[in-house]
mmCIF file of N, CA and C in Angstrom:
data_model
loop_
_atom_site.group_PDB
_atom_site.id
_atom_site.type_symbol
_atom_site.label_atom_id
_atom_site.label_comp_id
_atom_site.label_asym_id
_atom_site.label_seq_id
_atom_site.Cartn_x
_atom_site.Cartn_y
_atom_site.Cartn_z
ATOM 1 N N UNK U 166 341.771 237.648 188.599
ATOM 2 C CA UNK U 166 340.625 238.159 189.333
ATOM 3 C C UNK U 166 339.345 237.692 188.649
ATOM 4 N N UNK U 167 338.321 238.122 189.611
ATOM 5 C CA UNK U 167 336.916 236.812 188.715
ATOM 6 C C UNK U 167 336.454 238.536 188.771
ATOM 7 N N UNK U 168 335.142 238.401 188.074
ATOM 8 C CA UNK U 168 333.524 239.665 187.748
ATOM 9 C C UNK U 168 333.008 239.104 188.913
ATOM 10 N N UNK U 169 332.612 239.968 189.530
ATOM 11 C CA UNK U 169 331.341 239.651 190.144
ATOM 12 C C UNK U 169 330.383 240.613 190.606
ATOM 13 N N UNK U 170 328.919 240.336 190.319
ATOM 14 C CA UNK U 170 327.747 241.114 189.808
ATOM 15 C C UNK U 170 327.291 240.755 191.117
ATOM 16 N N UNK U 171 327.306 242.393 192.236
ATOM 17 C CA UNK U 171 326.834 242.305 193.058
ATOM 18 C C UNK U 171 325.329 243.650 193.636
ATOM 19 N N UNK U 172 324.345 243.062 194.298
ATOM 20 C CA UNK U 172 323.181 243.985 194.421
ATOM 21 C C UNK U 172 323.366 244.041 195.638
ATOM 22 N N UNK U 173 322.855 245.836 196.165
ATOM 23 C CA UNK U 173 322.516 245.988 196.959
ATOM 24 C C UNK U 173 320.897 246.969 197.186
ATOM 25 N N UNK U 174 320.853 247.328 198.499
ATOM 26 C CA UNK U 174 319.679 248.021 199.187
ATOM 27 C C UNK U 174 320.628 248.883 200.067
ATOM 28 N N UNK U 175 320.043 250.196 199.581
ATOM 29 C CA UNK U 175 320.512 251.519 200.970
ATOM 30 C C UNK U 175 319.445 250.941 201.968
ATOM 31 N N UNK U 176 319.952 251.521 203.044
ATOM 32 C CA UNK U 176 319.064 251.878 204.162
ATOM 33 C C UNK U 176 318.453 253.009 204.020
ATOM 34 N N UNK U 177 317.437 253.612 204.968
ATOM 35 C CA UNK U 177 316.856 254.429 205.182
ATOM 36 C C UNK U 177 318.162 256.164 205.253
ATOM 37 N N UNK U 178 319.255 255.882 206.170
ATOM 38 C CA UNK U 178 320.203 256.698 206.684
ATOM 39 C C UNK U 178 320.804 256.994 204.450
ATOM 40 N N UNK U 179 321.217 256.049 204.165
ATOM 41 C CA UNK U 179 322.077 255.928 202.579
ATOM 42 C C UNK U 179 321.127 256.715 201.820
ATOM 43 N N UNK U 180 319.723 256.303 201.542
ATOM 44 C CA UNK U 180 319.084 256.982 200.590
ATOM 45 C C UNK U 180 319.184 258.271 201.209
ATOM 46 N N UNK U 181 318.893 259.201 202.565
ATOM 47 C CA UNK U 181 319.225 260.539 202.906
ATOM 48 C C UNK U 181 320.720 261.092 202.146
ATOM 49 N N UNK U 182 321.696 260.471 202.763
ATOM 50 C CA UNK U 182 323.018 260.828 202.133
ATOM 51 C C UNK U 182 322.914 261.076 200.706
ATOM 52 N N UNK U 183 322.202 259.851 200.142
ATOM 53 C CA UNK U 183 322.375 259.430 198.624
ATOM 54 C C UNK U 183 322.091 261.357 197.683
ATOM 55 N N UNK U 184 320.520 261.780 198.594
ATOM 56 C CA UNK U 184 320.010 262.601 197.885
ATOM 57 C C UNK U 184 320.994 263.847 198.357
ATOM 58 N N UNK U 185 321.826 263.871 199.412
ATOM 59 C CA UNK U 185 322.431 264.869 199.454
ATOM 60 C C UNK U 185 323.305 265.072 198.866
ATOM 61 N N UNK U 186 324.052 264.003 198.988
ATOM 62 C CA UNK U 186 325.658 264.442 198.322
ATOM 63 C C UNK U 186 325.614 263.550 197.046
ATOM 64 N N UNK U 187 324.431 263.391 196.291
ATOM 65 C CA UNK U 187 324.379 262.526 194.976
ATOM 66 C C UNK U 187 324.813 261.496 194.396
ATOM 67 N N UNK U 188 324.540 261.030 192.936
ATOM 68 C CA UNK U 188 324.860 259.709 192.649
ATOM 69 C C UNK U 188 326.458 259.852 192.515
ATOM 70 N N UNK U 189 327.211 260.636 191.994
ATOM 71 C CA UNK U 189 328.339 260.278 191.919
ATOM 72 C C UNK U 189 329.155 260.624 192.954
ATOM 73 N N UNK U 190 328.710 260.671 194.362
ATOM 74 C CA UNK U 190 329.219 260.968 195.465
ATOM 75 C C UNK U 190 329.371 259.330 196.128
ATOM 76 N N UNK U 191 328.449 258.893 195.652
ATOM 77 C CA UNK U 191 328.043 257.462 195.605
ATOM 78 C C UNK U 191 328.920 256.275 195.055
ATOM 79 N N UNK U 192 329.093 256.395 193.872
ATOM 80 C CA UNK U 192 329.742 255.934 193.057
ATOM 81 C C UNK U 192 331.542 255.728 193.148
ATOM 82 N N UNK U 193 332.367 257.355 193.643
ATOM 83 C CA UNK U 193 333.326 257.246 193.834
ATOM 84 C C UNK U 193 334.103 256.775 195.622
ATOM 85 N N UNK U 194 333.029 256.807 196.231
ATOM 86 C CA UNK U 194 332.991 255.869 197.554
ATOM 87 C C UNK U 194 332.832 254.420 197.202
ATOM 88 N N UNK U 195 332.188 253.787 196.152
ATOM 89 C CA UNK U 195 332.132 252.501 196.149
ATOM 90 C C UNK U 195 333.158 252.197 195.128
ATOM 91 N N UNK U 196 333.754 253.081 194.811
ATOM 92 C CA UNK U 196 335.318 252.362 193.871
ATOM 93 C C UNK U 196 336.297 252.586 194.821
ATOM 94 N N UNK U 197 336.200 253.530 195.559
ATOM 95 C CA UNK U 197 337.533 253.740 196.553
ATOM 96 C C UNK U 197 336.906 252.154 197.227
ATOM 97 N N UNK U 198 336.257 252.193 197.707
ATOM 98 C CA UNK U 198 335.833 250.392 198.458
ATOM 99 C C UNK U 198 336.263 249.790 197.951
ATOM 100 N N UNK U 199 335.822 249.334 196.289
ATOM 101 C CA UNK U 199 335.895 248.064 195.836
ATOM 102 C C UNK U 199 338.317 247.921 196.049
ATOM 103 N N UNK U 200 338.410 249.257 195.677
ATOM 104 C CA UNK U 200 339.879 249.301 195.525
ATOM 105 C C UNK U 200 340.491 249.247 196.374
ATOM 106 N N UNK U 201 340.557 249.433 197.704
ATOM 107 C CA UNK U 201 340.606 248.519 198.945
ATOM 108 C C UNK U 201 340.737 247.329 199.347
ATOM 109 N N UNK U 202 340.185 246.799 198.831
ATOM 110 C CA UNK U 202 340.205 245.372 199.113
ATOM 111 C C UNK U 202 340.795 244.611 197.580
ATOM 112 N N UNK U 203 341.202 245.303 196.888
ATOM 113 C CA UNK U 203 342.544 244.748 195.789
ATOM 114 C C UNK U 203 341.594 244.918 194.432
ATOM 115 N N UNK U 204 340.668 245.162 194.097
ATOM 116 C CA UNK U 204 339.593 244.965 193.174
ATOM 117 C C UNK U 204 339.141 246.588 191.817
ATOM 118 N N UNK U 205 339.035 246.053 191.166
ATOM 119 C CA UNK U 205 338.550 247.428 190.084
ATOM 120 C C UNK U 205 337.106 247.620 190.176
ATOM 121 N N UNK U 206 336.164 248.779 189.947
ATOM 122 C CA UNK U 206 335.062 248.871 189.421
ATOM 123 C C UNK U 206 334.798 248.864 188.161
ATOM 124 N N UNK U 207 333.889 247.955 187.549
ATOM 125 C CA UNK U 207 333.596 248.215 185.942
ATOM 126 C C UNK U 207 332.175 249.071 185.849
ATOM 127 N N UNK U 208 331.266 248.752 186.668
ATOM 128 C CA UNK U 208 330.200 249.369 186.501
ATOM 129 C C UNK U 208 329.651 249.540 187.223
ATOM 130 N N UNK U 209 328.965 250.975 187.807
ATOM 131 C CA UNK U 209 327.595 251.191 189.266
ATOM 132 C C UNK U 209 326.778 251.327 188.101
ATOM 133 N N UNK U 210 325.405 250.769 188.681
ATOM 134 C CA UNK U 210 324.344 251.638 187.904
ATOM 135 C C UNK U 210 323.087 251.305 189.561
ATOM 136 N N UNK U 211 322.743 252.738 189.610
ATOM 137 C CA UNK U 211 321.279 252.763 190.311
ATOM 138 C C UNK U 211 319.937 252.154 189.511
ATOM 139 N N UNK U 212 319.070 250.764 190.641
ATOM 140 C CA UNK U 212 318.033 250.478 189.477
ATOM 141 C C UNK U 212 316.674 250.816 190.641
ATOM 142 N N UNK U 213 315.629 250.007 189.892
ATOM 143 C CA UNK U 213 314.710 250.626 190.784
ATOM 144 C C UNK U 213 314.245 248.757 191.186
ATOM 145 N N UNK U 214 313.168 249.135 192.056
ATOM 146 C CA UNK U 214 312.539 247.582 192.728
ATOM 147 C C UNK U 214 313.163 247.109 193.404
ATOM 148 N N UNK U 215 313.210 246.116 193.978
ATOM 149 C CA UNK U 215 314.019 245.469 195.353
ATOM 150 C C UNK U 215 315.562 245.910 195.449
ATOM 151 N N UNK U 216 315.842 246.014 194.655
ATOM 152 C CA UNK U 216 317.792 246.675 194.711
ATOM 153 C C UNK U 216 317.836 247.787 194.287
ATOM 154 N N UNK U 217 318.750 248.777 194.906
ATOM 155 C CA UNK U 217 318.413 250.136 194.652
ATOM 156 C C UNK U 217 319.724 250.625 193.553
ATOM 157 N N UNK U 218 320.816 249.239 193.951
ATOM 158 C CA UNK U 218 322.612 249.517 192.813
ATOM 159 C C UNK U 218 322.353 248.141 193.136
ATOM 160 N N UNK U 219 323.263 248.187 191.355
ATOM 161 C CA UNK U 219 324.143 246.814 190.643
ATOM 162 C C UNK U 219 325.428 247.429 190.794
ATOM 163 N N UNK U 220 326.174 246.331 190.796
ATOM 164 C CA UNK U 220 327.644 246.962 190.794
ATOM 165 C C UNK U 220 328.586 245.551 189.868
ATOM 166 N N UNK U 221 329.219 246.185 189.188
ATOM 167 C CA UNK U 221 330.464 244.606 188.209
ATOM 168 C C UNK U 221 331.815 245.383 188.911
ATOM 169 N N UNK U 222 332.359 244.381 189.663
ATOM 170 C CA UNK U 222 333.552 244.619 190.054
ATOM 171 C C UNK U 222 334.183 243.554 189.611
ATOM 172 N N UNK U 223 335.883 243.731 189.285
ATOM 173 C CA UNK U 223 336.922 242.588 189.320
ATOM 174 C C UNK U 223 337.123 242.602 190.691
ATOM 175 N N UNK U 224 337.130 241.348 191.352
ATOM 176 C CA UNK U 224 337.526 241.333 192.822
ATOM 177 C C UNK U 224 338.649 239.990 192.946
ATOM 178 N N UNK U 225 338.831 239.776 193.924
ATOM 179 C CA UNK U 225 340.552 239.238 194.187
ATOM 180 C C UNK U 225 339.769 237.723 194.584
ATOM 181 N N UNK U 226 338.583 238.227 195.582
ATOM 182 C CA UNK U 226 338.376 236.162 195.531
ATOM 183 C C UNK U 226 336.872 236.678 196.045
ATOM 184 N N UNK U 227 336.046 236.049 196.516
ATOM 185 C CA UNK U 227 334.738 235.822 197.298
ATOM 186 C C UNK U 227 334.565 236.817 198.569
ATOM 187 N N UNK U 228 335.725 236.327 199.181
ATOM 188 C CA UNK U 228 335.631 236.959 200.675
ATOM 189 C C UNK U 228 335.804 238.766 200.230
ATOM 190 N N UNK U 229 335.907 239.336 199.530
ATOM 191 C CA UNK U 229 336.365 240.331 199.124
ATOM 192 C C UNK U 229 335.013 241.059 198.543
ATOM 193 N N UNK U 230 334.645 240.391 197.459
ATOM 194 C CA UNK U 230 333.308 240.415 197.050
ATOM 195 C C UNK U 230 331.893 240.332 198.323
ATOM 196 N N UNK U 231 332.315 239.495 199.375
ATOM 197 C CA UNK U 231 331.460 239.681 200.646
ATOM 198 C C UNK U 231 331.296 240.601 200.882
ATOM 199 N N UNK U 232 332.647 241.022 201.463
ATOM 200 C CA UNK U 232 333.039 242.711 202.377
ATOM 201 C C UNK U 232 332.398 243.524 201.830
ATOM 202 N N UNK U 233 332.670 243.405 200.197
ATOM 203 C CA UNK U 233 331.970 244.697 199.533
ATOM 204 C C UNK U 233 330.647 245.329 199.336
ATOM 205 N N UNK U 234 329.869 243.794 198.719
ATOM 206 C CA UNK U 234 328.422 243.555 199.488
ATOM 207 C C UNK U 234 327.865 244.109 200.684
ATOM 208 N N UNK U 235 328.563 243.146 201.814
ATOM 209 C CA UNK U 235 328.010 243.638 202.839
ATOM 210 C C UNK U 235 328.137 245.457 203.194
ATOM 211 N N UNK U 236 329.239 245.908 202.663
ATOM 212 C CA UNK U 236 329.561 247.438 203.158
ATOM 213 C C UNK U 236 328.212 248.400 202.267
ATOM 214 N N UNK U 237 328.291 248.131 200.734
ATOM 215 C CA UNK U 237 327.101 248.967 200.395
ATOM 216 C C UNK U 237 325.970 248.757 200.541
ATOM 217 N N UNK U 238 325.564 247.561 201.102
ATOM 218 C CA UNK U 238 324.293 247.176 201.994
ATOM 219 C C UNK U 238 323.995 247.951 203.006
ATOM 220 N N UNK U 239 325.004 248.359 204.233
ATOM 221 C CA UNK U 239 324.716 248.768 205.265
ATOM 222 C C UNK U 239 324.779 250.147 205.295
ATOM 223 N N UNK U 240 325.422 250.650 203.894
ATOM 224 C CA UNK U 240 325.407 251.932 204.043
ATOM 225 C C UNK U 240 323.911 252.676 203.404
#
């Protein structure tokens, strides 16, 4: 499996959720994700300025690492 250091942006709808059901409500939704699609989480961290999470996952190939991307993007 490769690392790969991926950023995202909540939406408007994610940051609501975010503040409700908190960061580690957050966190264990995006490992059940990353683990889904065959992959471990090594690290979330919330940052501030254009990306709101970093995330280091082991993932299985690219296309995997996409999905994942794209999913905490839209959420």
């Amino acid at each position: 499996m490769a690392k790969f250091l991926i950023f995202g942006s909540y939406t408007q709808q994610g940051v609501q959720g975010l503040l409700k059901d908190g960061g580690s409500a957050r966190r264990a939704a995006v490992k059940k994700l990353v683990s889904s699609v065959g992959g471990k989480l090594e690290g979330f961290y919330f940052t501030y300025g254009e990306d709101d999470v970093v995330l280091i996952a082991d993932l299985p190939d690219g296309a995997a690492a996409a999905a994942v991307s794209l999913t905490v993007s839209a959420s």
